[in-house]
JSON list of C-alpha atoms in Angstrom, two decimals:
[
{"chain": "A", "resi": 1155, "resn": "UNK", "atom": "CA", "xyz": [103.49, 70.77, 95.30]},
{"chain": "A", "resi": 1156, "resn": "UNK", "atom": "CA", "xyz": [107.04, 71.94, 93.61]},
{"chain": "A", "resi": 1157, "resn": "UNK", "atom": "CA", "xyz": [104.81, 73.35, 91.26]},
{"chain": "A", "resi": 1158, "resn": "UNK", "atom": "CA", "xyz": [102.88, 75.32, 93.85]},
{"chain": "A", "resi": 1159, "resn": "UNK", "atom": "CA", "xyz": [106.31, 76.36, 96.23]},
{"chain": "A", "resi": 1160, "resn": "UNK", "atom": "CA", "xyz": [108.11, 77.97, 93.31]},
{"chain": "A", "resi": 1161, "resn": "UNK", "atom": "CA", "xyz": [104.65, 80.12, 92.43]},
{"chain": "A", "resi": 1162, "resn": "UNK", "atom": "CA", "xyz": [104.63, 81.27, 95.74]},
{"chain": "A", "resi": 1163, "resn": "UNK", "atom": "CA", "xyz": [108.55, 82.39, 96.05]},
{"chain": "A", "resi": 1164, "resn": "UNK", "atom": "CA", "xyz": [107.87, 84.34, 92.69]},
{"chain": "A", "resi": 1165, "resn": "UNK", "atom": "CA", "xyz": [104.96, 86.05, 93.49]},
{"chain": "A", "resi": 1166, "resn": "UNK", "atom": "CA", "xyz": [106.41, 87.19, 97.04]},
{"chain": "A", "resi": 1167, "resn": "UNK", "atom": "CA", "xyz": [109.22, 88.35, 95.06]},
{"chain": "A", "resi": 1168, "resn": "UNK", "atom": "CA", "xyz": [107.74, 90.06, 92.43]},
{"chain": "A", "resi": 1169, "resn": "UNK", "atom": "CA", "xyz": [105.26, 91.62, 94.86]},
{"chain": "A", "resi": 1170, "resn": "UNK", "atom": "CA", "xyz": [108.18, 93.18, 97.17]},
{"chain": "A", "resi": 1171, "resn": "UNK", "atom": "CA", "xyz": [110.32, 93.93, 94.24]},
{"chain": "A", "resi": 1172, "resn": "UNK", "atom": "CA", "xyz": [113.08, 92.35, 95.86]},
{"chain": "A", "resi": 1173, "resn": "UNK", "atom": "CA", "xyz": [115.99, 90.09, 94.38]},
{"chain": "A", "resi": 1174, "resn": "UNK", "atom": "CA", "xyz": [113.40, 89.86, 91.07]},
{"chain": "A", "resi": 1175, "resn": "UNK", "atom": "CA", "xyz": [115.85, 91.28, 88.49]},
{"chain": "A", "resi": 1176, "resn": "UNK", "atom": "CA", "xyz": [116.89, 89.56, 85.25]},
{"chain": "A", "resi": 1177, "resn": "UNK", "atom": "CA", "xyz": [119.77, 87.50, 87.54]},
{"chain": "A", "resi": 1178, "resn": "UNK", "atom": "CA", "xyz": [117.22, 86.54, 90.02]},
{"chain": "A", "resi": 1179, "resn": "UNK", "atom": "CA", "xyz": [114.55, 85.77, 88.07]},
{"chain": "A", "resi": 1180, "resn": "UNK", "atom": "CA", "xyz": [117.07, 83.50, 86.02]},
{"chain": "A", "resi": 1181, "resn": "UNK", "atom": "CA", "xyz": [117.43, 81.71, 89.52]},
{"chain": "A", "resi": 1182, "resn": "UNK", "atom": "CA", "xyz": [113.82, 81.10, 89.75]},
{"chain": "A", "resi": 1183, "resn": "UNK", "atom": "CA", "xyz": [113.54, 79.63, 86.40]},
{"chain": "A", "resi": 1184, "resn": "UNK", "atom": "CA", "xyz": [116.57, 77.72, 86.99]},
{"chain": "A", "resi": 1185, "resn": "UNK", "atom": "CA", "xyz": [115.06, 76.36, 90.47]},
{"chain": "A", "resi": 1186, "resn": "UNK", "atom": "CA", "xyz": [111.98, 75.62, 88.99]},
{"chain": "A", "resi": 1187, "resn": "UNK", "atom": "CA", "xyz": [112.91, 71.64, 87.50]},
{"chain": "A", "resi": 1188, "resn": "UNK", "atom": "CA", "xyz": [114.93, 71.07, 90.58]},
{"chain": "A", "resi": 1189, "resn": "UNK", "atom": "CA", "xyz": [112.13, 72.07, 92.82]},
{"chain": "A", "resi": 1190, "resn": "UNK", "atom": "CA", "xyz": [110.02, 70.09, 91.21]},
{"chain": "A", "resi": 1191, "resn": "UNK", "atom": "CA", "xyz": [111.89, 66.72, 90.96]},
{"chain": "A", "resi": 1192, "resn": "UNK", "atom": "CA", "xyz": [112.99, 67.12, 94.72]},
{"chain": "A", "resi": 1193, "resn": "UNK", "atom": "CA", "xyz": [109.61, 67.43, 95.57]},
{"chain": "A", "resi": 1194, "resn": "UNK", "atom": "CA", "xyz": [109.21, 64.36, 93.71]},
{"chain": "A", "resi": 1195, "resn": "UNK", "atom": "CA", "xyz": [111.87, 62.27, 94.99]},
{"chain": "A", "resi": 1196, "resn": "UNK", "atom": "CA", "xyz": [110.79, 63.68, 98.82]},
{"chain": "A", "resi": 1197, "resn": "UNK", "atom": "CA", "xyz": [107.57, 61.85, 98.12]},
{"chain": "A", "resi": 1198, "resn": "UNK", "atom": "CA", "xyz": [108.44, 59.07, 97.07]},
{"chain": "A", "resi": 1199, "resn": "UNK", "atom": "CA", "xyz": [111.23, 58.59, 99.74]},
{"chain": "A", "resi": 1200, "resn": "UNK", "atom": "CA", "xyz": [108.60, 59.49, 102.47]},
{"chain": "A", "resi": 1201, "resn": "UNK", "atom": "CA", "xyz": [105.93, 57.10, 101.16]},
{"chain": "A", "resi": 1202, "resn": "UNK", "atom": "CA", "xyz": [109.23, 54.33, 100.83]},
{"chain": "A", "resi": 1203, "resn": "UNK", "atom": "CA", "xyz": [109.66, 55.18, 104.95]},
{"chain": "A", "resi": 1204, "resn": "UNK", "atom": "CA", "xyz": [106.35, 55.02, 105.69]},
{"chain": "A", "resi": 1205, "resn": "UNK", "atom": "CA", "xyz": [105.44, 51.32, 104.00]},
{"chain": "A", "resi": 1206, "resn": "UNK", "atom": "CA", "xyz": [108.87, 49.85, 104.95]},
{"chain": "A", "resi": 1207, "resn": "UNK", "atom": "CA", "xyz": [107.48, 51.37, 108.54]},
{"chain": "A", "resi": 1208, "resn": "UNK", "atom": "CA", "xyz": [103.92, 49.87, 108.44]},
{"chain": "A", "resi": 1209, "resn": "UNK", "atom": "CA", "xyz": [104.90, 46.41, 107.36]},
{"chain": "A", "resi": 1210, "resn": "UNK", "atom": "CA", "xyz": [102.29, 44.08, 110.04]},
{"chain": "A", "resi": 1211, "resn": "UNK", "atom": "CA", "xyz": [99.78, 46.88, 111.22]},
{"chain": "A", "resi": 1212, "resn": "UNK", "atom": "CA", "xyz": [96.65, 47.93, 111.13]},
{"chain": "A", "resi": 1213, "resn": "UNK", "atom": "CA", "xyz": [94.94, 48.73, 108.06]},
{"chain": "A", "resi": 1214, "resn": "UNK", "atom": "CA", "xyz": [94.17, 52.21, 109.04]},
{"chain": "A", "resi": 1215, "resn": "UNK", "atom": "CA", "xyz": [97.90, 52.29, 110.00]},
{"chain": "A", "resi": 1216, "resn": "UNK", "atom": "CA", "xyz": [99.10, 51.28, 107.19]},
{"chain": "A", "resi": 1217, "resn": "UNK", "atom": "CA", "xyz": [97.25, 53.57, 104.95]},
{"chain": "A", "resi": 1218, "resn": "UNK", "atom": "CA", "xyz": [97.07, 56.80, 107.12]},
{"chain": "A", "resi": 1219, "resn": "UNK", "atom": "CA", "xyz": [101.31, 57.01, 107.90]},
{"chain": "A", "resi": 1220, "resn": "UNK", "atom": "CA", "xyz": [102.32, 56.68, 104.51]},
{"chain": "A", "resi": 1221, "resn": "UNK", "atom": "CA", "xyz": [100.39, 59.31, 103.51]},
{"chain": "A", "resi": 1222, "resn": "UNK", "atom": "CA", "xyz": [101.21, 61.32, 106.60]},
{"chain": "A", "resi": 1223, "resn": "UNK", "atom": "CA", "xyz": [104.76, 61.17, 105.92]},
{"chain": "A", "resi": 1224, "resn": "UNK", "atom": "CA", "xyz": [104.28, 62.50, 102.34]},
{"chain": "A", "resi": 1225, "resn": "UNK", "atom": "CA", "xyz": [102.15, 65.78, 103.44]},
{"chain": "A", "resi": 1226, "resn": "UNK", "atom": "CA", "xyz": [104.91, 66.34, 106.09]},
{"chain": "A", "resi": 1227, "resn": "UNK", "atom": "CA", "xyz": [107.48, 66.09, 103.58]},
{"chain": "A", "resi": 1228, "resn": "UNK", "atom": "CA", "xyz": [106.25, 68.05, 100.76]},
{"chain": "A", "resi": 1229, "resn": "UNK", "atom": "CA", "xyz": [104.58, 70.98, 103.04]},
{"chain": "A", "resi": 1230, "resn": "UNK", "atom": "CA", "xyz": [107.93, 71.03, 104.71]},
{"chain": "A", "resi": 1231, "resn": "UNK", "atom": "CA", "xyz": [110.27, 71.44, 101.39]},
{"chain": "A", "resi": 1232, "resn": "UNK", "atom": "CA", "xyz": [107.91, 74.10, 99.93]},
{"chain": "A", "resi": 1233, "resn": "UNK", "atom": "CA", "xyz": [107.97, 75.74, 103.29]},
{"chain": "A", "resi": 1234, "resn": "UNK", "atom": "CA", "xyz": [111.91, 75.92, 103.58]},
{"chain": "A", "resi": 1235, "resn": "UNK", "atom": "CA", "xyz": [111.90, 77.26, 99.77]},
{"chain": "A", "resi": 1236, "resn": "UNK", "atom": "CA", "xyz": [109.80, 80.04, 100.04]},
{"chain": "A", "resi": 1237, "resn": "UNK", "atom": "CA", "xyz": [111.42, 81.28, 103.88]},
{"chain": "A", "resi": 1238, "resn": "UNK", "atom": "CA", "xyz": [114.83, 80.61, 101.91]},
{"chain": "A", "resi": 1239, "resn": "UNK", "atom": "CA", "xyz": [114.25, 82.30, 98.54]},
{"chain": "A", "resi": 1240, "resn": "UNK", "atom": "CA", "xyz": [111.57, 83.98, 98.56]},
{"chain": "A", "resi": 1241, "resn": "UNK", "atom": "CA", "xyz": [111.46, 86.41, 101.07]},
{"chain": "A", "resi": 1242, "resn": "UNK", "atom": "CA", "xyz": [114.93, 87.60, 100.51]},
{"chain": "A", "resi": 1243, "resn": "UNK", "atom": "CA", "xyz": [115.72, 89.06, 104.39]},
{"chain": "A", "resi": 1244, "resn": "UNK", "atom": "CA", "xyz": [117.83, 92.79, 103.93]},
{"chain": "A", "resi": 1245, "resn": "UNK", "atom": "CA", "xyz": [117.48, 92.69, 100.09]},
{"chain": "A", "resi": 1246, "resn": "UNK", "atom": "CA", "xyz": [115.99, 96.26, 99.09]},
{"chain": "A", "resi": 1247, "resn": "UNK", "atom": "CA", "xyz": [112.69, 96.36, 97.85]},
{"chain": "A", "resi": 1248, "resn": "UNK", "atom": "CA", "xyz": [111.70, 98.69, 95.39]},
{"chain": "A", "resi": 1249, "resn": "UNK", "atom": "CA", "xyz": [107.72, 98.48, 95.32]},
{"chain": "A", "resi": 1250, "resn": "UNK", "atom": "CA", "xyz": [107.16, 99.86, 98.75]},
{"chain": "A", "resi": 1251, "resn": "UNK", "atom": "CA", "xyz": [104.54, 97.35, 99.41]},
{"chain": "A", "resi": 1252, "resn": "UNK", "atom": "CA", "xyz": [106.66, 95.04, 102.17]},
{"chain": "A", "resi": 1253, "resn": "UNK", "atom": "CA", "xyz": [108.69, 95.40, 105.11]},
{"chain": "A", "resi": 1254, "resn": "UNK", "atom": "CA", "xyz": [112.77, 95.69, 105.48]},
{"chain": "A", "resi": 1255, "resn": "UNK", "atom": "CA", "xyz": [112.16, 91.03, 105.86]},
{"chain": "A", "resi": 1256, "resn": "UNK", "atom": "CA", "xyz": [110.24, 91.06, 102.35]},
{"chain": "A", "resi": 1257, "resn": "UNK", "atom": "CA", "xyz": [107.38, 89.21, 103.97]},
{"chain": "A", "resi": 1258, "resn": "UNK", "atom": "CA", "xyz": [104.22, 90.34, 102.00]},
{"chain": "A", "resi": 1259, "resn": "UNK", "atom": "CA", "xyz": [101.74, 91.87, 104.10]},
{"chain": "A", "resi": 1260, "resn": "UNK", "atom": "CA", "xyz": [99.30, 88.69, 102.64]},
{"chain": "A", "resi": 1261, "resn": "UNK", "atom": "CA", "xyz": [101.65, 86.38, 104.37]},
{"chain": "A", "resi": 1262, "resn": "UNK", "atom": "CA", "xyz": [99.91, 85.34, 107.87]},
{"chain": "A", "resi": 1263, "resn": "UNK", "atom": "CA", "xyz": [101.44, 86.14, 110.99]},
{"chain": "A", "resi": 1264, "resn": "UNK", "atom": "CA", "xyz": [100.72, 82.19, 112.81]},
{"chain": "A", "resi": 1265, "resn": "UNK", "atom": "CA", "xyz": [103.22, 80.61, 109.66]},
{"chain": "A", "resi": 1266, "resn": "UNK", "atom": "CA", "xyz": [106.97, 81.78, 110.28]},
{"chain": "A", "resi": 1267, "resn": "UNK", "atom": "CA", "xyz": [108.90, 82.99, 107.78]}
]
């Protein structure tokens, strides 16, 4: 899912043109191992929570929150890092393809950026 988040904040990037110069695309590359090993340790902290949390339950309890913590978790990191990085709010874009936000037209309108 890191994986998956940083692909995303590049492409909206390199589609609007905006903050994807050598600097900034430095960032990204820089981003990309920490993205990935927070996504890593946000799993396995969620999926810690939700066993220590399920101890004397049901078996469809026990199986179902675990793995409902993890989705939450990871959706909800990759989420933050593309609203935070990759559409880049004010930054001029030079492609002429997006809005003044950076929010590629692609993007749908129900998921807030």
């Amino acid at each position: 899912m890191g994986c998956v988040a940083w692909s995303l904040t590049v492409w909206a990037r390199a589609y609007c043109d905006a903050g994807y110069d050598a600097g900034e695309h430095f960032e990204l590359n820089f981003l990309l191992p920490l993205v990935v090993g927070g996504e890593a340790l946000a799993v396995l902290a969620a999926q810690a929570i939700g066993r220590r949390l399920v101890v004397r339950t049901p078996t469809a309890v026990r199986v179902s929150l675990p793995t409902l913590l993890v989705v939450v978790a990871t959706v909800s990191l990759a989420w933050w890092l593309f609203t935070t990085r990759g559409t880049l709010d004010g930054c001029p874009g030079d492609s002429g393809l997006c809005p003044v936000s950076n929010i590629p037209p692609q993007w749908p309108d129900w998921i807030p950026v």
